[in-house]
Short mmCIF file of N, CA and C in Angstrom, two decimals:
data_model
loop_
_atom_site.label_atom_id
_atom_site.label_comp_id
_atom_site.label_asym_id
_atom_site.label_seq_id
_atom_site.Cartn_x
_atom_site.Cartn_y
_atom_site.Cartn_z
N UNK A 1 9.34 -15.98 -36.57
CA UNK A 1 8.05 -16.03 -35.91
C UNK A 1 8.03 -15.05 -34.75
N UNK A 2 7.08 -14.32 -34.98
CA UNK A 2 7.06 -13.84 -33.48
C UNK A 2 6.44 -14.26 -32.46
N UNK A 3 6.58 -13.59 -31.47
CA UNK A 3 6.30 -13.90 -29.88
C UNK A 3 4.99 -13.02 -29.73
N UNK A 4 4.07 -13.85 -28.93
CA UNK A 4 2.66 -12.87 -28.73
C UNK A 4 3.02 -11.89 -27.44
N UNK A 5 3.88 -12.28 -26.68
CA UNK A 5 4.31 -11.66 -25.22
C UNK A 5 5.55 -11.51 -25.11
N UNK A 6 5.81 -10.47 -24.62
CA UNK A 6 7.24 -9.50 -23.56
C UNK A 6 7.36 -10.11 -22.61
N UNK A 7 9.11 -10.30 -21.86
CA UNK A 7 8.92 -10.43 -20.73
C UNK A 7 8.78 -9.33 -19.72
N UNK A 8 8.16 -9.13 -19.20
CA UNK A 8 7.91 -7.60 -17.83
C UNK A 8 9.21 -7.64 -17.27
N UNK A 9 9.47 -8.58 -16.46
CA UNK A 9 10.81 -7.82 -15.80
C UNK A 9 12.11 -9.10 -16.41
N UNK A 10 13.16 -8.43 -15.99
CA UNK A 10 14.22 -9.28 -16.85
C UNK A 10 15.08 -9.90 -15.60
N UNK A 11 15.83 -11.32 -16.11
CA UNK A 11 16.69 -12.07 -15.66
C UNK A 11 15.96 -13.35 -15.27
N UNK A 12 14.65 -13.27 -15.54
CA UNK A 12 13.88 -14.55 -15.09
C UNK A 12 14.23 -15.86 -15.51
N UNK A 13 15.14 -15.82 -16.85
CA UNK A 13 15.74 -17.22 -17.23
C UNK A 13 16.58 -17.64 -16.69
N UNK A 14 17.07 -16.99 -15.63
CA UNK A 14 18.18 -17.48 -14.59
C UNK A 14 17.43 -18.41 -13.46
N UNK A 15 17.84 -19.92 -13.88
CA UNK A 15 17.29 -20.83 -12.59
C UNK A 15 17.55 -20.33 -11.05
N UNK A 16 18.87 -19.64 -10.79
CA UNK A 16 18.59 -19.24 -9.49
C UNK A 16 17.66 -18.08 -9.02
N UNK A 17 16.82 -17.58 -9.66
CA UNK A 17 15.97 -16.50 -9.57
C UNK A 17 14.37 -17.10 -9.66
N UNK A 18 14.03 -18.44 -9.78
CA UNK A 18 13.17 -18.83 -9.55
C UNK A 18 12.58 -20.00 -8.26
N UNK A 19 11.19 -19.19 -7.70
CA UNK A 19 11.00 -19.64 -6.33
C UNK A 19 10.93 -21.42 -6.65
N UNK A 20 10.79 -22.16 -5.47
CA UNK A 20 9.80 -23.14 -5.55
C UNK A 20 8.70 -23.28 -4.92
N UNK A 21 8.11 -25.15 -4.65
CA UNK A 21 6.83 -25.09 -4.26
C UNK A 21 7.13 -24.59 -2.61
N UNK A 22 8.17 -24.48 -1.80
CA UNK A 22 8.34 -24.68 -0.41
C UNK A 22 8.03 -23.09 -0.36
N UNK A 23 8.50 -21.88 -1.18
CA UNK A 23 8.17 -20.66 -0.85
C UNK A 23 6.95 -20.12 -1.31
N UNK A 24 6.05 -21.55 -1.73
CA UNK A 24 4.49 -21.27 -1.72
C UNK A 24 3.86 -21.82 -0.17
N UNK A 25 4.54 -22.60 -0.06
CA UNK A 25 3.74 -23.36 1.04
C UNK A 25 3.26 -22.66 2.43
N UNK A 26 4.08 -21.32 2.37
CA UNK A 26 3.39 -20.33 3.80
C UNK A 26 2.47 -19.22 3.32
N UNK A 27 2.33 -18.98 2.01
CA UNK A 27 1.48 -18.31 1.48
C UNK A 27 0.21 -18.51 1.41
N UNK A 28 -0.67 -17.28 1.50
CA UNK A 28 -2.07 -16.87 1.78
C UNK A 28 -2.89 -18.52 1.05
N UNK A 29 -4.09 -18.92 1.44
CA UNK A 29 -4.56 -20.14 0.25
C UNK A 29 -4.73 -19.31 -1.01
N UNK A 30 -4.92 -18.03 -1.07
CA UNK A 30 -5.42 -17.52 -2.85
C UNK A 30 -4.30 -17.99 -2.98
N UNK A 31 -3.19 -17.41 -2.83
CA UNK A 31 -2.45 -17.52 -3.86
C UNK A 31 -1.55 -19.22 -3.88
N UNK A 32 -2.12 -20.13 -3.43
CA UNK A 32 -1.73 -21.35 -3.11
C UNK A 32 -2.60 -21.69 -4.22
N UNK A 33 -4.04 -21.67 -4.63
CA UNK A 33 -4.79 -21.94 -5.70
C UNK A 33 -4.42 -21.16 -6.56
N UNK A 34 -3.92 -20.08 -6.73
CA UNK A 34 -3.73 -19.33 -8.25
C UNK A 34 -2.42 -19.83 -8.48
N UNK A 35 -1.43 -20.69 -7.52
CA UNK A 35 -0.58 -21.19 -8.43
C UNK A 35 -0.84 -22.13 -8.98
N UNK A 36 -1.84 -23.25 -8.16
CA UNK A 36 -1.96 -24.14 -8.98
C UNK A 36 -2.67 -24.14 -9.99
N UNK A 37 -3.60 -23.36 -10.09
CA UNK A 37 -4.33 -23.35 -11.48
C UNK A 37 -3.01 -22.90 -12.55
N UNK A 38 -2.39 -22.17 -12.15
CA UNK A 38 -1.06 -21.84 -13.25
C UNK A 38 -0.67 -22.90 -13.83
N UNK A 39 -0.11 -23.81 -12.33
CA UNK A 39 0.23 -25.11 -12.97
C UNK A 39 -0.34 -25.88 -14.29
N UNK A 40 -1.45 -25.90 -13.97
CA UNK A 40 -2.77 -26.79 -14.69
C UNK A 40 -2.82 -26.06 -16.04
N UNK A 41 -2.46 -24.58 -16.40
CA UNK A 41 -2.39 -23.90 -17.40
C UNK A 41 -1.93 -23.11 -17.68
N UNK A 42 -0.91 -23.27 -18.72
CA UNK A 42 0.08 -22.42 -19.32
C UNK A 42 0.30 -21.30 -18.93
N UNK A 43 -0.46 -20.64 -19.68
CA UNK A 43 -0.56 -18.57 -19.50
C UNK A 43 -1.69 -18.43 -19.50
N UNK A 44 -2.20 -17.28 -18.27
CA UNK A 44 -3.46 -16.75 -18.20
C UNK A 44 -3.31 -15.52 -17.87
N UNK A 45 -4.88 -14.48 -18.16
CA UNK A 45 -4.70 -13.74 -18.00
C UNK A 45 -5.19 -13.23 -16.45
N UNK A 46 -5.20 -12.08 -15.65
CA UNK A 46 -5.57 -11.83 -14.24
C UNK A 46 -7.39 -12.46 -14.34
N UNK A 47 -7.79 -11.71 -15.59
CA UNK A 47 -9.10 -11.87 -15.47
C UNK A 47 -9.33 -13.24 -15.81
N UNK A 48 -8.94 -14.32 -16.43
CA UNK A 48 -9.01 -16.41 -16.83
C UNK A 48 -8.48 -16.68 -15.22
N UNK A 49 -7.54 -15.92 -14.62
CA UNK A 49 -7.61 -16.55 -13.28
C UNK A 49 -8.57 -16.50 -12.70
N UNK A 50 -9.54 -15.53 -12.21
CA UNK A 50 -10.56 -15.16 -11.41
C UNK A 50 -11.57 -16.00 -11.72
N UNK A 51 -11.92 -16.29 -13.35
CA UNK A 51 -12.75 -17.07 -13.66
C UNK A 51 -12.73 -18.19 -13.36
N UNK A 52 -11.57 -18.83 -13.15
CA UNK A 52 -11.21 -20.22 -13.06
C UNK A 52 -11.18 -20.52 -11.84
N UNK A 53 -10.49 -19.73 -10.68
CA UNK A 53 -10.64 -19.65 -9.28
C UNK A 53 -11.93 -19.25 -8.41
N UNK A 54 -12.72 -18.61 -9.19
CA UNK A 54 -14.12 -17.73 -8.93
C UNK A 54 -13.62 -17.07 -7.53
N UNK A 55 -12.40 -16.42 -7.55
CA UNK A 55 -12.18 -15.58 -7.15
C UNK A 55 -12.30 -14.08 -7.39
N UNK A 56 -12.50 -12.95 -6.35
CA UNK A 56 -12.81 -11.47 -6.46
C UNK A 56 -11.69 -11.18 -7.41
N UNK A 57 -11.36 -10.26 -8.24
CA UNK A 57 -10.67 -9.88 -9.04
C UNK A 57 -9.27 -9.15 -7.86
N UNK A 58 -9.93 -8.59 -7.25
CA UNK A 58 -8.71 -7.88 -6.35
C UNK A 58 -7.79 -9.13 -5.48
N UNK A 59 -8.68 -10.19 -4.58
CA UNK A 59 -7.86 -11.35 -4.22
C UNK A 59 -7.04 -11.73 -5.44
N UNK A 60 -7.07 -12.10 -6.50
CA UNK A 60 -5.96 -12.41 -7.62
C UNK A 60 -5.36 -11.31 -7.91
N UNK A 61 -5.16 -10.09 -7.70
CA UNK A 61 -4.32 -9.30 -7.94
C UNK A 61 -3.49 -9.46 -6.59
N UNK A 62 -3.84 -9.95 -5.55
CA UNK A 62 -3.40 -9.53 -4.32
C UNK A 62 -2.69 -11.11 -4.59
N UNK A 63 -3.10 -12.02 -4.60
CA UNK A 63 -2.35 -13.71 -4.57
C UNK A 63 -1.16 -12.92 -5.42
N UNK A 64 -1.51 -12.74 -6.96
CA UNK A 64 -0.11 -13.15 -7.86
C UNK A 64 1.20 -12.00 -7.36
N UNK A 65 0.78 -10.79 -7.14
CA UNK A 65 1.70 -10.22 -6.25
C UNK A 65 2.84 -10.39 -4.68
N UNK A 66 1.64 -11.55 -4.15
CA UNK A 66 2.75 -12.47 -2.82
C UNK A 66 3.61 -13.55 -4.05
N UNK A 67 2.87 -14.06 -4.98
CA UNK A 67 3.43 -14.73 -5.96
C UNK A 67 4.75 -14.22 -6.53
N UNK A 68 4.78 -12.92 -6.91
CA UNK A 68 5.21 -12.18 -7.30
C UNK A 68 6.86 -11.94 -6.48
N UNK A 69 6.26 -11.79 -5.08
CA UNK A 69 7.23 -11.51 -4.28
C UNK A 69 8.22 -12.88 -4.03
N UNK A 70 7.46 -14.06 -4.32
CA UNK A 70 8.57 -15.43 -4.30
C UNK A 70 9.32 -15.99 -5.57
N UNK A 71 9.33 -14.93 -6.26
CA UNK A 71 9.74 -15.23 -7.71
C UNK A 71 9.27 -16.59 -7.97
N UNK A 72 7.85 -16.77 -8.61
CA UNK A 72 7.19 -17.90 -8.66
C UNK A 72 6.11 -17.88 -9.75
N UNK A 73 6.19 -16.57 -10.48
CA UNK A 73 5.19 -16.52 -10.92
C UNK A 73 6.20 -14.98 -12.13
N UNK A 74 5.83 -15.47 -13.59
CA UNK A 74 6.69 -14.74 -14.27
C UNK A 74 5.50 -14.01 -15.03
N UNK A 75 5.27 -12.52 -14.96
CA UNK A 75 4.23 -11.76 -16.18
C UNK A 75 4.63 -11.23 -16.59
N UNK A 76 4.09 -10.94 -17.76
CA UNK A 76 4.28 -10.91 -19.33
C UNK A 76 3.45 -9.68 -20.03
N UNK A 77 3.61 -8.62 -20.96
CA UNK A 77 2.65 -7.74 -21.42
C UNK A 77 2.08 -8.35 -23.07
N UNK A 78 0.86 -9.03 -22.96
CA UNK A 78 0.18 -9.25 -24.36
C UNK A 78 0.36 -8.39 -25.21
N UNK A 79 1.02 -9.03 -26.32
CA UNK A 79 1.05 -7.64 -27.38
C UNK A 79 -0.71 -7.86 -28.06
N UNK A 80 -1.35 -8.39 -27.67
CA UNK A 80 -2.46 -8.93 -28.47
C UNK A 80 -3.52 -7.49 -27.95
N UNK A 81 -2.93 -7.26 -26.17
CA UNK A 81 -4.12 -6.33 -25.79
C UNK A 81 -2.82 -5.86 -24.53
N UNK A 82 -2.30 -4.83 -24.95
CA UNK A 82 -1.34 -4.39 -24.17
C UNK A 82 -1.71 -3.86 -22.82
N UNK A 83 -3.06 -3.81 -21.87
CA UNK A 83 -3.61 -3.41 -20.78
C UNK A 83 -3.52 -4.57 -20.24
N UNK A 84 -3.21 -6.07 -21.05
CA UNK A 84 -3.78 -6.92 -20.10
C UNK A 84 -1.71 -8.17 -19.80
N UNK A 85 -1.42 -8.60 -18.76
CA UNK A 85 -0.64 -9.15 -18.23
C UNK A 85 -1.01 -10.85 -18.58
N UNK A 86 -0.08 -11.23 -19.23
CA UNK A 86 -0.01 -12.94 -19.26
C UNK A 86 1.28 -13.71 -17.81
N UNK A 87 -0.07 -14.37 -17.60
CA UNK A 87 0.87 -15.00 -15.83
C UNK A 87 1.22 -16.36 -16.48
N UNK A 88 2.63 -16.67 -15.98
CA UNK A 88 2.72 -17.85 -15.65
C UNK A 88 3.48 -18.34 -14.83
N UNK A 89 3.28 -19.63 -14.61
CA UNK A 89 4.16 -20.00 -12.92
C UNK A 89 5.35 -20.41 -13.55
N UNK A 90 6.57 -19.96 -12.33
CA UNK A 90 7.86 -20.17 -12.99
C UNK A 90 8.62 -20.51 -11.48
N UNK A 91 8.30 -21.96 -11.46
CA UNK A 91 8.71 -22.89 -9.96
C UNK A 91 9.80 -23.81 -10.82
N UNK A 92 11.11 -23.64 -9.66
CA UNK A 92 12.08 -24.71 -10.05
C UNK A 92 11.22 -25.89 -9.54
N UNK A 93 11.06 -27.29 -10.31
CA UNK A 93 10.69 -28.69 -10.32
C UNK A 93 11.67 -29.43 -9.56
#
């Protein structure tokens, strides 16, 4: 079977390389809501976040990137539509 998505960057299956909720908790509120909507759903894309957050498209580029920076948030290249990035949150529990 294949896989609809790549992982973008590598070593992310290593539990010590993933943030938790405490290195969300000083972060901007976008990106405090774009994790949790993560939570709430699987994989999305930049643009299902915005919709869902009715956030500006650039604030969600700007959240998942502080996201980004707490290893908290793992993206992915759609092979379905290779321009577009599948997010998902990747918090040790």
């Amino acid at each position: 079977m294949m896989s609809t998505s790549e992982p973008l960057r590598q070593g992310t299956d290593d539990p010590d390389d993933r943030g938790t909720w405490e290195d969300v908790r000083d972060l901007p509120p976008s990106a405090k809501l774009v994790a949790k909507v993560l939570e709430y759903n699987d994989t999305m894309t930049q643009q299902q976040i915005a919709e869902e957050t009715l956030l500006p498209a650039r604030t969600v580029r700007y959240a998942l990137n502080r996201l980004d920076e707490e290893n908290v948030v793992d993206s992915r290249f759609s092979f379905s539509d290779a321009r577009k990035r599948l997010y998902t949150l990747d918090i040790d529990c």
